[in-house]
PDB file of C-alpha atoms in Angstrom:
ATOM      1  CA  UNK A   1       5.540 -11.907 -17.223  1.00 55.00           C
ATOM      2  CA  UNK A   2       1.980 -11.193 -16.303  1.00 64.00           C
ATOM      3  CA  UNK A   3       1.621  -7.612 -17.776  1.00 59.00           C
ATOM      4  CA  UNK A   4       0.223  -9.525 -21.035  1.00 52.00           C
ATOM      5  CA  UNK A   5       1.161  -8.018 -24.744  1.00 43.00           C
ATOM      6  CA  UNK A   6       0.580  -4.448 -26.502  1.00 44.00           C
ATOM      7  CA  UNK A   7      -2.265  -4.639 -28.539  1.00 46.00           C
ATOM      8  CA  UNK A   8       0.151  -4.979 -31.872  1.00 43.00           C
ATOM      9  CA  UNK A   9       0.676  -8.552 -30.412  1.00 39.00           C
ATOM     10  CA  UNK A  10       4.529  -7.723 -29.581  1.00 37.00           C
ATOM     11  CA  UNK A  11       5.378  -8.612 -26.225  1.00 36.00           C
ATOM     12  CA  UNK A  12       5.275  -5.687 -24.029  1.00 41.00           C
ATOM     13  CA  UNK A  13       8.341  -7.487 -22.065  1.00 38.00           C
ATOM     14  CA  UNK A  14      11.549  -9.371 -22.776  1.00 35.00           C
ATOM     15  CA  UNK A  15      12.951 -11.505 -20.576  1.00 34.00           C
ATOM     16  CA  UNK A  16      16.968 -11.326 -20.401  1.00 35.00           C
ATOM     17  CA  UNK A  17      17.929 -14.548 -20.709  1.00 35.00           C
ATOM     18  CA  UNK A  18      21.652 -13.744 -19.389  1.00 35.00           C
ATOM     19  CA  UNK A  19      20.021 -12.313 -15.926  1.00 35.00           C
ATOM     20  CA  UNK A  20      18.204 -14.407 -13.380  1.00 34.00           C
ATOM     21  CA  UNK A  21      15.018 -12.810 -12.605  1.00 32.00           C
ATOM     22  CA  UNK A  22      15.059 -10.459  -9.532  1.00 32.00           C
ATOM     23  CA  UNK A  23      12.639  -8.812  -7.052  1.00 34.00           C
ATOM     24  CA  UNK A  24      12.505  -5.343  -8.596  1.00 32.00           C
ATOM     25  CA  UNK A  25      12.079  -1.777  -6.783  1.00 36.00           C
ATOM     26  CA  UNK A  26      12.015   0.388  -9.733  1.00 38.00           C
ATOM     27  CA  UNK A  27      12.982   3.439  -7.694  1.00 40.00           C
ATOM     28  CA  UNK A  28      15.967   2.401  -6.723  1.00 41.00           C
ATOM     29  CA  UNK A  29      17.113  -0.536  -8.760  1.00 43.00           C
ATOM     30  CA  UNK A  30      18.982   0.157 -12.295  1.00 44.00           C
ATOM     31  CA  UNK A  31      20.846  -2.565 -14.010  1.00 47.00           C
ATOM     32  CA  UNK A  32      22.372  -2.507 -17.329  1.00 50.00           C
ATOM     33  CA  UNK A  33      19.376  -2.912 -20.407  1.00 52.00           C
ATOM     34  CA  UNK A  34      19.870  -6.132 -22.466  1.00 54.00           C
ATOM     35  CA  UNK A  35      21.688  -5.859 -25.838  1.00 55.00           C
ATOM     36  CA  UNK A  36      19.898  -4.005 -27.926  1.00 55.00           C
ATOM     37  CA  UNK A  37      17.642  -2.125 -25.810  1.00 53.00           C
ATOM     38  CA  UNK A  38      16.784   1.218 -25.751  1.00 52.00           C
ATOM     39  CA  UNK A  39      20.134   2.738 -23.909  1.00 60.00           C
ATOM     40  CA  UNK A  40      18.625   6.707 -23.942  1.00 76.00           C
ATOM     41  CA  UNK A  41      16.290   4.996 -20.903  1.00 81.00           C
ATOM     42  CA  UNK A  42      17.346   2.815 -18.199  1.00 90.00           C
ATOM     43  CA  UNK A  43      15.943  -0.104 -18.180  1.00 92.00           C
ATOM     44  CA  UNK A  44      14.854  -2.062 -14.677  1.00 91.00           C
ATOM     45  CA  UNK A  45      14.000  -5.643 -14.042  1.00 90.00           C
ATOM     46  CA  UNK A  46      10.670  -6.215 -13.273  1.00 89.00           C
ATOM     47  CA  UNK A  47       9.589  -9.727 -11.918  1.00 84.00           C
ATOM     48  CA  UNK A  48      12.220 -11.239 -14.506  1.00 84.00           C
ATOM     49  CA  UNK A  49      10.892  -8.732 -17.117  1.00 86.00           C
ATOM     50  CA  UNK A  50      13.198  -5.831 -18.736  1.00 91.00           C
ATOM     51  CA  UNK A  51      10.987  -2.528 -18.834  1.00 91.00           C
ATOM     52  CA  UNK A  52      11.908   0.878 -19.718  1.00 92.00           C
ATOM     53  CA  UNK A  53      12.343   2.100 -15.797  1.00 92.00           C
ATOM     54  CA  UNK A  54       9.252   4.883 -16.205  1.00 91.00           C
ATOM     55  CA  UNK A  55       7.413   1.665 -17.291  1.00 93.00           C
ATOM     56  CA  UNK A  56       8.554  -0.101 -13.965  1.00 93.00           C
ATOM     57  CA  UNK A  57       7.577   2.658 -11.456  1.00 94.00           C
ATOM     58  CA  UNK A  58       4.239   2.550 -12.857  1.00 95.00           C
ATOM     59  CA  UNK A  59       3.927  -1.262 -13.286  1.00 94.00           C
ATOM     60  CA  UNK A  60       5.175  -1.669  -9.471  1.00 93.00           C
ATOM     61  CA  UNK A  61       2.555   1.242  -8.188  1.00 95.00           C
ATOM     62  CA  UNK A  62      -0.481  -0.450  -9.659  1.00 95.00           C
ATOM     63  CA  UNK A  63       0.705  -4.014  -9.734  1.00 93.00           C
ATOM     64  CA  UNK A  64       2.348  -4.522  -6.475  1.00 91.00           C
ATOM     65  CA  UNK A  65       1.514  -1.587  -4.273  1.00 91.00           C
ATOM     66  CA  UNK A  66      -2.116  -1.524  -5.495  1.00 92.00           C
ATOM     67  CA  UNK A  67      -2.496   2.207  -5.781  1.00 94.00           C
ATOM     68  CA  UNK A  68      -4.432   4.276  -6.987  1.00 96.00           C
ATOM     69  CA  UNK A  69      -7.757   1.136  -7.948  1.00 96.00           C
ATOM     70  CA  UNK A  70     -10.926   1.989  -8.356  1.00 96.00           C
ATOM     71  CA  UNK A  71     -13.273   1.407  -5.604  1.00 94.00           C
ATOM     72  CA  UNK A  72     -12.136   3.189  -2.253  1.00 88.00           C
ATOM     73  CA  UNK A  73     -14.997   5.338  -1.646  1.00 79.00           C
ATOM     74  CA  UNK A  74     -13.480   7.768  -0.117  1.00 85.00           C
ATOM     75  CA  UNK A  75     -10.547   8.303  -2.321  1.00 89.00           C
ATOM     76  CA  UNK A  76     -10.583   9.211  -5.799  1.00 93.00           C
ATOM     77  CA  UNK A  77      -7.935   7.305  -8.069  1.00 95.00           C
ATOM     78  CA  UNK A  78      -5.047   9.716  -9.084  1.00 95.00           C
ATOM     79  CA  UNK A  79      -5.295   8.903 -12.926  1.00 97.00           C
ATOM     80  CA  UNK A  80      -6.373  10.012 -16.545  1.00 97.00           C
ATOM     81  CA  UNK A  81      -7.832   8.311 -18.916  1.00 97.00           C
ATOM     82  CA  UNK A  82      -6.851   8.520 -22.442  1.00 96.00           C
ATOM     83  CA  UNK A  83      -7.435   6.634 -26.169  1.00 95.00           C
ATOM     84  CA  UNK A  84      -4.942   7.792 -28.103  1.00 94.00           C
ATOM     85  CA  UNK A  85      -6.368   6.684 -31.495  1.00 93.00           C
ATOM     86  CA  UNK A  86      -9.143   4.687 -33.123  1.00 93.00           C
ATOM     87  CA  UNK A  87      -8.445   2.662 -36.046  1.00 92.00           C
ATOM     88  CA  UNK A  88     -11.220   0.776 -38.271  1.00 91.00           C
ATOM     89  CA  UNK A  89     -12.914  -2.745 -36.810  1.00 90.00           C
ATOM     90  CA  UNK A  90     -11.704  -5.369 -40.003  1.00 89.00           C
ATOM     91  CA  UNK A  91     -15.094  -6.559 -41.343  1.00 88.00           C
ATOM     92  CA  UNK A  92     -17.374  -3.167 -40.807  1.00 88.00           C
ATOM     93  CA  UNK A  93     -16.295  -0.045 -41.999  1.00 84.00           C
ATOM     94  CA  UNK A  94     -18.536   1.768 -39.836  1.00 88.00           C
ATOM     95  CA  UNK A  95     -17.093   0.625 -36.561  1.00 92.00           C
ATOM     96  CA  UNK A  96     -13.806   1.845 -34.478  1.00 93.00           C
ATOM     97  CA  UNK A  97     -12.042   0.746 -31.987  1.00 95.00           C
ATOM     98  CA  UNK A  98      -9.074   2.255 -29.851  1.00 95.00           C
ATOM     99  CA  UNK A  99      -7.203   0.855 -26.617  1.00 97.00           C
ATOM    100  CA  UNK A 100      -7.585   3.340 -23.296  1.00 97.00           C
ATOM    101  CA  UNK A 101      -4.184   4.501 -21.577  1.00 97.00           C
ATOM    102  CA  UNK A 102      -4.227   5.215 -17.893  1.00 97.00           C
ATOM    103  CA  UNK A 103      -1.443   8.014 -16.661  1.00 97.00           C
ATOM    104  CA  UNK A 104      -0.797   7.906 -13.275  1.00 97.00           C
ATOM    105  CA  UNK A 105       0.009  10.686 -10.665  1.00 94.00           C
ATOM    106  CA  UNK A 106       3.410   9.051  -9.222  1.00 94.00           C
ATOM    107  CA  UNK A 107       4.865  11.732  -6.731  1.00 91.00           C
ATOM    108  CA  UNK A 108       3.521  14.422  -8.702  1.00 91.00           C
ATOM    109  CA  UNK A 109       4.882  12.506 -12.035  1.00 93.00           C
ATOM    110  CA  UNK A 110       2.882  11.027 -14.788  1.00 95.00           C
ATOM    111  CA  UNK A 111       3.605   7.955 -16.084  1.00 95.00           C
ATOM    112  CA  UNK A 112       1.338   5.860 -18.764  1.00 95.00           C
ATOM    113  CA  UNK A 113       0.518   2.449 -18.433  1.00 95.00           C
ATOM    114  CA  UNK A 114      -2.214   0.268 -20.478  1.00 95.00           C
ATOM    115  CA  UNK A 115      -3.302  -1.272 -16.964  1.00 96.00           C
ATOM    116  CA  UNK A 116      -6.080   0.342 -14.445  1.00 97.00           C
ATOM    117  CA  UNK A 117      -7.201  -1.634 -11.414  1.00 97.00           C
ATOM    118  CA  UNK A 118     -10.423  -2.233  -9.529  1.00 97.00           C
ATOM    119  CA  UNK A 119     -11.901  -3.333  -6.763  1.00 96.00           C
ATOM    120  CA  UNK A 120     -14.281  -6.034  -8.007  1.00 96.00           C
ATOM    121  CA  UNK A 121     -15.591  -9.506  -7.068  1.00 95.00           C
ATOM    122  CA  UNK A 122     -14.973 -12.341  -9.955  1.00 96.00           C
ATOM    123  CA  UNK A 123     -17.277 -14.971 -10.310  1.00 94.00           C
ATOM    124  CA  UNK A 124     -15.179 -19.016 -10.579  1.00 94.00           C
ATOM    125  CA  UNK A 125     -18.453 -21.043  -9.273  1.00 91.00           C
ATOM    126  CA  UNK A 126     -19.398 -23.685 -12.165  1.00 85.00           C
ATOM    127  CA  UNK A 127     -22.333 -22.501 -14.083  1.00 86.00           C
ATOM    128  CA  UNK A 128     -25.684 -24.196 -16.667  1.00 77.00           C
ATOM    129  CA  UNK A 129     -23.744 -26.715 -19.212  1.00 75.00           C
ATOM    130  CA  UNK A 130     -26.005 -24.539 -21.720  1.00 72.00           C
ATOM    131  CA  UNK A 131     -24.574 -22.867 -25.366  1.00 73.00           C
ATOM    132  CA  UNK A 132     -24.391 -19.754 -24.369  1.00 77.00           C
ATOM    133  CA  UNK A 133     -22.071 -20.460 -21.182  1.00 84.00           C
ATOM    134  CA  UNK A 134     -19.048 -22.117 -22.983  1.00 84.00           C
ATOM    135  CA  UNK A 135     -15.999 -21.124 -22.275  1.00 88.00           C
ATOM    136  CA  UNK A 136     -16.898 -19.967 -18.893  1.00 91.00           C
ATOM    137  CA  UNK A 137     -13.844 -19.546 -16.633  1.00 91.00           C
ATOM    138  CA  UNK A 138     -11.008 -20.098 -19.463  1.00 91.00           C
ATOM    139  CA  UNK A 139     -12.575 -16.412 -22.248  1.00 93.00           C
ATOM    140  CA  UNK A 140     -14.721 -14.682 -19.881  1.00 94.00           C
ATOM    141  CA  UNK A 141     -15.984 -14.968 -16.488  1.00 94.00           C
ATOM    142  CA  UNK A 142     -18.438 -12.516 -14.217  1.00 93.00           C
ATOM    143  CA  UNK A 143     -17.378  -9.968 -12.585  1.00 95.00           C
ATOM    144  CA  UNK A 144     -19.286  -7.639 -10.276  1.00 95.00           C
ATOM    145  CA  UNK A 145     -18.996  -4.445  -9.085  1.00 94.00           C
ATOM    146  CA  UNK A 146     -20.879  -1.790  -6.460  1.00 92.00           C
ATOM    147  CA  UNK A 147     -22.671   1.080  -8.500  1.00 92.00           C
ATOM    148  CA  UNK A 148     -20.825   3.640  -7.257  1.00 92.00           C
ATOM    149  CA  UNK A 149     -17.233   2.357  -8.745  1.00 94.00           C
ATOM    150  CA  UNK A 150     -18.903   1.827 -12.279  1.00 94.00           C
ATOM    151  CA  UNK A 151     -20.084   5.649 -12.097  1.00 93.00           C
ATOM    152  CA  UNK A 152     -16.740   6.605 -10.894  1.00 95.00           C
ATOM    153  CA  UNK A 153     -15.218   4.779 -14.046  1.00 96.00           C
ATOM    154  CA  UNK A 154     -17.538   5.980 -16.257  1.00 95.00           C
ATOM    155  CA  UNK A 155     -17.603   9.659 -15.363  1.00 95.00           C
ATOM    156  CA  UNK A 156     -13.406   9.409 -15.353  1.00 97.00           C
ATOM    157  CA  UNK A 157     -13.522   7.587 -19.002  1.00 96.00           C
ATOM    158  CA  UNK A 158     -16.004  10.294 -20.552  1.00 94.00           C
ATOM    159  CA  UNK A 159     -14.216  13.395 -18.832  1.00 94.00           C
ATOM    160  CA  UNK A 160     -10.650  11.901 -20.399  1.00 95.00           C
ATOM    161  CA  UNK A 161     -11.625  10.802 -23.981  1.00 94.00           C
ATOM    162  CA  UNK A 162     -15.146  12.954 -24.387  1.00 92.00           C
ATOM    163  CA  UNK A 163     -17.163   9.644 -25.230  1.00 93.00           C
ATOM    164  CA  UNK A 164     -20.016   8.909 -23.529  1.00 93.00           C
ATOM    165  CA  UNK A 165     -20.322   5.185 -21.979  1.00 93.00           C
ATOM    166  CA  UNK A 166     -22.714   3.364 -23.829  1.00 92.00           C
ATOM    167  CA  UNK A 167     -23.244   1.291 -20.379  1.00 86.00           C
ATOM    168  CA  UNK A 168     -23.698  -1.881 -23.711  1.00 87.00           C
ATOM    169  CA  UNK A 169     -22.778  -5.376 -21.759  1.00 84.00           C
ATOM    170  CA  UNK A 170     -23.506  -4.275 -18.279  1.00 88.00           C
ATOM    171  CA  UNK A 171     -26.598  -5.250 -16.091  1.00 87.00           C
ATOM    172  CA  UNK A 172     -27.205  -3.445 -13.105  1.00 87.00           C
ATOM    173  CA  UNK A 173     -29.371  -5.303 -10.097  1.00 85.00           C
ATOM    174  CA  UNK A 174     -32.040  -2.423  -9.041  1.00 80.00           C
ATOM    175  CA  UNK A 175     -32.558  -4.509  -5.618  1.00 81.00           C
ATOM    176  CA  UNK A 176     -28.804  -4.668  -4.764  1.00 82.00           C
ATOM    177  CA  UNK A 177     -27.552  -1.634  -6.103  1.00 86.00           C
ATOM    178  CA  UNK A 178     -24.259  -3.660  -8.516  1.00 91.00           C
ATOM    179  CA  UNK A 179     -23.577  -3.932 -11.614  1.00 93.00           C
ATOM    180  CA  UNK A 180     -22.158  -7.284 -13.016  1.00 92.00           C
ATOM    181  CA  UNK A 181     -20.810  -7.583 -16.662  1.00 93.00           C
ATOM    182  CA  UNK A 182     -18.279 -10.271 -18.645  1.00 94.00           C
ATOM    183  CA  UNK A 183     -14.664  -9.445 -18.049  1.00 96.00           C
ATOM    184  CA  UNK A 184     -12.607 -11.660 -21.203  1.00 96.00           C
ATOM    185  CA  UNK A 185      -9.520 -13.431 -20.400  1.00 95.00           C
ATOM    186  CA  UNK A 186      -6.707 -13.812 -22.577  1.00 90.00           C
ATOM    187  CA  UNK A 187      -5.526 -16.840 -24.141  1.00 87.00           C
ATOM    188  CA  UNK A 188      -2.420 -18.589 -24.947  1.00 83.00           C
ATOM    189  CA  UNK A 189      -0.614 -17.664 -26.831  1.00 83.00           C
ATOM    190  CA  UNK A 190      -0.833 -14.271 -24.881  1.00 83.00           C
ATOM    191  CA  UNK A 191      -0.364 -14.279 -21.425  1.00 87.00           C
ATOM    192  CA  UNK A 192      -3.170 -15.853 -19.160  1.00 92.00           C
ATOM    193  CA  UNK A 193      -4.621 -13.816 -16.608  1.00 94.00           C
ATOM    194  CA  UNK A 194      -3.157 -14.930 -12.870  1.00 94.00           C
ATOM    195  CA  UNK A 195      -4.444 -15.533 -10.002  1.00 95.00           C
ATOM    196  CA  UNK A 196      -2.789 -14.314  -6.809  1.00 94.00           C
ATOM    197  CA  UNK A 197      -3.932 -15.541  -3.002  1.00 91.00           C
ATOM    198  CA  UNK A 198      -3.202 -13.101   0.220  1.00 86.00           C
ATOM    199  CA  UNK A 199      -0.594 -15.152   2.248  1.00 83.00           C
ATOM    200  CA  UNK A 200      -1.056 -12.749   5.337  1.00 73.00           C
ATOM    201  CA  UNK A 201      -3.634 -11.103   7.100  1.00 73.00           C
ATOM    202  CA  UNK A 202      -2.931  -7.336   5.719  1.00 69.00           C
ATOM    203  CA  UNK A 203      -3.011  -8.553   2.685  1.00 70.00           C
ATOM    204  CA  UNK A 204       0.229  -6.905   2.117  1.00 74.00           C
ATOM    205  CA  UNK A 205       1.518  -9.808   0.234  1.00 83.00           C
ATOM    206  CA  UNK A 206       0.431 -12.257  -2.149  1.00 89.00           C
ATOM    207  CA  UNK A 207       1.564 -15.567  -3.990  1.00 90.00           C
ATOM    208  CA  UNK A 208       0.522 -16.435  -7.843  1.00 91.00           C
ATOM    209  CA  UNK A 209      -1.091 -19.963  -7.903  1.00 91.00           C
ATOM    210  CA  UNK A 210      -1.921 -19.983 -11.356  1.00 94.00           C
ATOM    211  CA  UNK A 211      -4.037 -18.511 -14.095  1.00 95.00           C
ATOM    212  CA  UNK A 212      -7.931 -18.148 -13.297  1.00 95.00           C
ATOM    213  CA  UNK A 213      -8.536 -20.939 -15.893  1.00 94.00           C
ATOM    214  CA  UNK A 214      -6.605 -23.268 -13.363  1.00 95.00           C
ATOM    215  CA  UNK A 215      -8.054 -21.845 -10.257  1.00 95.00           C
ATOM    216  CA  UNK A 216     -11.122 -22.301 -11.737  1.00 93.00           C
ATOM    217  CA  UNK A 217     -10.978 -25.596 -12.623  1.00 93.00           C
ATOM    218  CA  UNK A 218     -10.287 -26.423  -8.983  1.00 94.00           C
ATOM    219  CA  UNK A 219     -13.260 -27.193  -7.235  1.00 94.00           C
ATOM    220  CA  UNK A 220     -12.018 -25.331  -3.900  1.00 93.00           C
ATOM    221  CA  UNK A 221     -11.906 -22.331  -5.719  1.00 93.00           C
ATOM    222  CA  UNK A 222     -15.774 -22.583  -7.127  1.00 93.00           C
ATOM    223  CA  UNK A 223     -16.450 -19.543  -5.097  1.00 94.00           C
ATOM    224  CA  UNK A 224     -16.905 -15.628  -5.569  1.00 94.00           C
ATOM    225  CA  UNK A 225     -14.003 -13.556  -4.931  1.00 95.00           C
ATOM    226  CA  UNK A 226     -13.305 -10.088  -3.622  1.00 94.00           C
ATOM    227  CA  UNK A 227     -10.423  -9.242  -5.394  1.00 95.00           C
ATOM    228  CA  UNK A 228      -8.363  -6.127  -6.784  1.00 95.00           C
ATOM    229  CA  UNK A 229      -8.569  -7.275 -10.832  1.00 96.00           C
ATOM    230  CA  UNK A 230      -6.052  -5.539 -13.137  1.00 96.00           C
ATOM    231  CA  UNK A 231      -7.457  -4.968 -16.500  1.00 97.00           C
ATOM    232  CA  UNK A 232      -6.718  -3.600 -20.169  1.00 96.00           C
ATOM    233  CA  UNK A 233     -10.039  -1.587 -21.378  1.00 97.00           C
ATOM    234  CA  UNK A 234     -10.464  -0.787 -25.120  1.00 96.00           C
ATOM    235  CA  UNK A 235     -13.656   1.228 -26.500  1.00 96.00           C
ATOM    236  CA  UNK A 236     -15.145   0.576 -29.804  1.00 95.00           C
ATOM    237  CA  UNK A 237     -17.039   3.989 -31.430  1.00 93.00           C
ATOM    238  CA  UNK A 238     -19.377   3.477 -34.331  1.00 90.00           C
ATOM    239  CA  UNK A 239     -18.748   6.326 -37.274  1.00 85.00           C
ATOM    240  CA  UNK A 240     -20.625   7.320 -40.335  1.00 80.00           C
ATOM    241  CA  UNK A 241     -19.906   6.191 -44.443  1.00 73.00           C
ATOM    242  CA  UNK A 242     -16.037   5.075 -42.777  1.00 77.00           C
ATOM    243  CA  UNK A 243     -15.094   8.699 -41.407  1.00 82.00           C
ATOM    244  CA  UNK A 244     -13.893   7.968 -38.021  1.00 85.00           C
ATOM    245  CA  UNK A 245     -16.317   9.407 -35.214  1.00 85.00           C
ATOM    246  CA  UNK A 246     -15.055  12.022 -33.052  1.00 86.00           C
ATOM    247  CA  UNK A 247     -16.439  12.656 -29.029  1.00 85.00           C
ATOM    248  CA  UNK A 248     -18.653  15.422 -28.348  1.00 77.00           C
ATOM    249  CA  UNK A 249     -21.185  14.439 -31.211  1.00 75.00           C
ATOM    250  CA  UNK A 250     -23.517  12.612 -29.220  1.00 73.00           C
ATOM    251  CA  UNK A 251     -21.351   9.093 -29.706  1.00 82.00           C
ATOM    252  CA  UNK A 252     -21.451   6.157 -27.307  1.00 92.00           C
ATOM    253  CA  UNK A 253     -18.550   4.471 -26.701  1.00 94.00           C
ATOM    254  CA  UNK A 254     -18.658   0.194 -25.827  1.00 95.00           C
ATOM    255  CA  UNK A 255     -16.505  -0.693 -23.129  1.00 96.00           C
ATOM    256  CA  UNK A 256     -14.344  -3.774 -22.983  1.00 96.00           C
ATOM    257  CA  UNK A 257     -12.662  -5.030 -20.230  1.00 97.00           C
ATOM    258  CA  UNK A 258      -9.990  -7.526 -20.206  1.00 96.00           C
ATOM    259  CA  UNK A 259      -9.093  -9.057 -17.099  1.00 96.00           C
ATOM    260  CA  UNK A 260      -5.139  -9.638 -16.535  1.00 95.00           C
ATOM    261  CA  UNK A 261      -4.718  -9.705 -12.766  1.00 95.00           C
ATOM    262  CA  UNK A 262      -6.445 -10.853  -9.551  1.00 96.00           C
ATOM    263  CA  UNK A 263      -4.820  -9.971  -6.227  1.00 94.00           C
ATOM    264  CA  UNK A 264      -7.782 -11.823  -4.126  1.00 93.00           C
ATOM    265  CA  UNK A 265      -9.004 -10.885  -0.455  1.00 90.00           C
ATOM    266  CA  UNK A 266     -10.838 -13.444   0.146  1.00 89.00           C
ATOM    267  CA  UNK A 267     -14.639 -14.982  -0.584  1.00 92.00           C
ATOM    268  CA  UNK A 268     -17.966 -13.330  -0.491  1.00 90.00           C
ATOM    269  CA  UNK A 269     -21.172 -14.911   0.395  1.00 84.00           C
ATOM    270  CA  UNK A 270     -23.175 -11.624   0.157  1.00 76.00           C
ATOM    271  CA  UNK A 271     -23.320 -11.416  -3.624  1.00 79.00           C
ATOM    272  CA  UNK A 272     -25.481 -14.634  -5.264  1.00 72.00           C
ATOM    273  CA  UNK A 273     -23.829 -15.916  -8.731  1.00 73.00           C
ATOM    274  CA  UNK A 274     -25.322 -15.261 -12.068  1.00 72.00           C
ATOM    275  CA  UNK A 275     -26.136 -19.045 -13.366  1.00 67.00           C
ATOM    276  CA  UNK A 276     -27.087 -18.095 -16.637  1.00 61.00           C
ATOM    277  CA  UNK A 277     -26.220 -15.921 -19.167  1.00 62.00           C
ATOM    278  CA  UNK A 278     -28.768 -13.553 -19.946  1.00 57.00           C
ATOM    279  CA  UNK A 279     -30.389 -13.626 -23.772  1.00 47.00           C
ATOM    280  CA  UNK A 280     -28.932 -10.631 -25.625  1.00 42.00           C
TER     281      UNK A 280
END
């Protein structure tokens, strides 16, 4: 499965090992749940993956059909954002930190997933063998993105949860009007983000050749790609003497986002790669 873990660490999916994997349309396709499974909901088989089949529509619509990512200028996303509670950051009392849910407009019916998608351009060229840029490629990687899709995300994240973006980890280039910030990649054991290559010219369809840590360890991938990136976003909030913060008090919220996905359309040459990682 690609659609990584819940944030409790339990696997979002389970495979059924007495099925063999099939190519799922979770509006039409219902097959009978794996022992044990939940049998109030039917359950549908998504790339080899049993999901509750609300779970599928939604996991098809932004993983497959690519609806509904942020980006199209002319289209805003059909989506609400959501953090449905913050719980205490181990170490520091004072900070809190909640996962953001995205519910999705599907034919005029919502259905929640922990996945939104974007329109973005991921850096894989090599950078400085300094400190600072360890881990580059295989944790965290680049990503940039037009200033216009940031202040769309932003404006949709504070109208949904009533934070304010703190804008903390993001550096926006006056001169060419985009923002570029560090997306983090999961790591084993959790699923590794993949990487997924257009195999025709409508870019209707694509093939998975691996997680980004492989692609970008080949050296014919050291380039920047356009690609629609599917990520999992979580907020951290800081409170006062341990009582959790609530919005609408003047809070910032942090924004994390963790890449799972890239569906690539190809290379760009008009964006120059960040070589170093600026001093924080």
């Amino acid at each position: 499965g690609e659609a990584g873990t819940r944030r409790d660490n339990k696997p979002q999916t389970t495979k059924a090992n007495h099925q063999p994997p099939t190519t799922m349309d979770a509006n039409e396709d219902r097959r009978v749940p794996p022992a044990g499974g939940n049998e109030e909901e039917p359950m549908v088989n998504w790339r080899g993956n049993w999901v509750p089949e609300r779970e599928g529509i939604a996991l098809k619509h932004v993983f497959d059909e690519m609806k509904d990512y942020f980006g199209q200028p002319e289209t805003d996303p059909k989506v609400n954002f959501k953090i449905p509670n913050l719980r205490q950051v181990a170490g520091d009392p004072n900070l809190w930190r909640g996962e953001v849910e995205f519910t999705y407009q599907i034919e005029r019916n919502p259905f929640t997933l922990d996945y939104m998608s974007i329109d973005v351009c991921i850096d894989l060229t090599p950078k400085a063998r300094v400190s600072n840029m360890e881990n580059y490629g295989s944790t965290w990687l680049y990503a940039y993105l037009p200033c216009y899709t940031v202040e769309k995300i932003e404006e949709y994240f504070e109208v949904g949860t009533g934070w304010r973006p703190s804008g903390k980890g993001t550096v926006k280039d006056e001169n060419r009007d985009i923002v570029h910030f560090e997306a983090q990649l999961n790591v084993r054991p959790q699923p590794e983000p993949s990487f997924w290559v257009a195999n025709d010219e409508e870019k209707k369809k694509f093939t998975r050749i691996g997680t980004i840590r492989e692609a970008a360890d080949d050296p014919a991938n050291h380039f920047i790609f356009r690609c629609i990136g599917i990520f999992m976003v979580s907020a951290e909030v800081r409170g006062h003497s341990g009582v959790e913060p609530r919005p609408g008090f003047g809070n910032e919220a942090s924004l994390t986002f963790t890449l799972v996905s890239a569906r690539t359309l190809g290379v760009v040459d008009s964006v120059a790669p960040i070589v170093y990682r600026p001093r924080r």
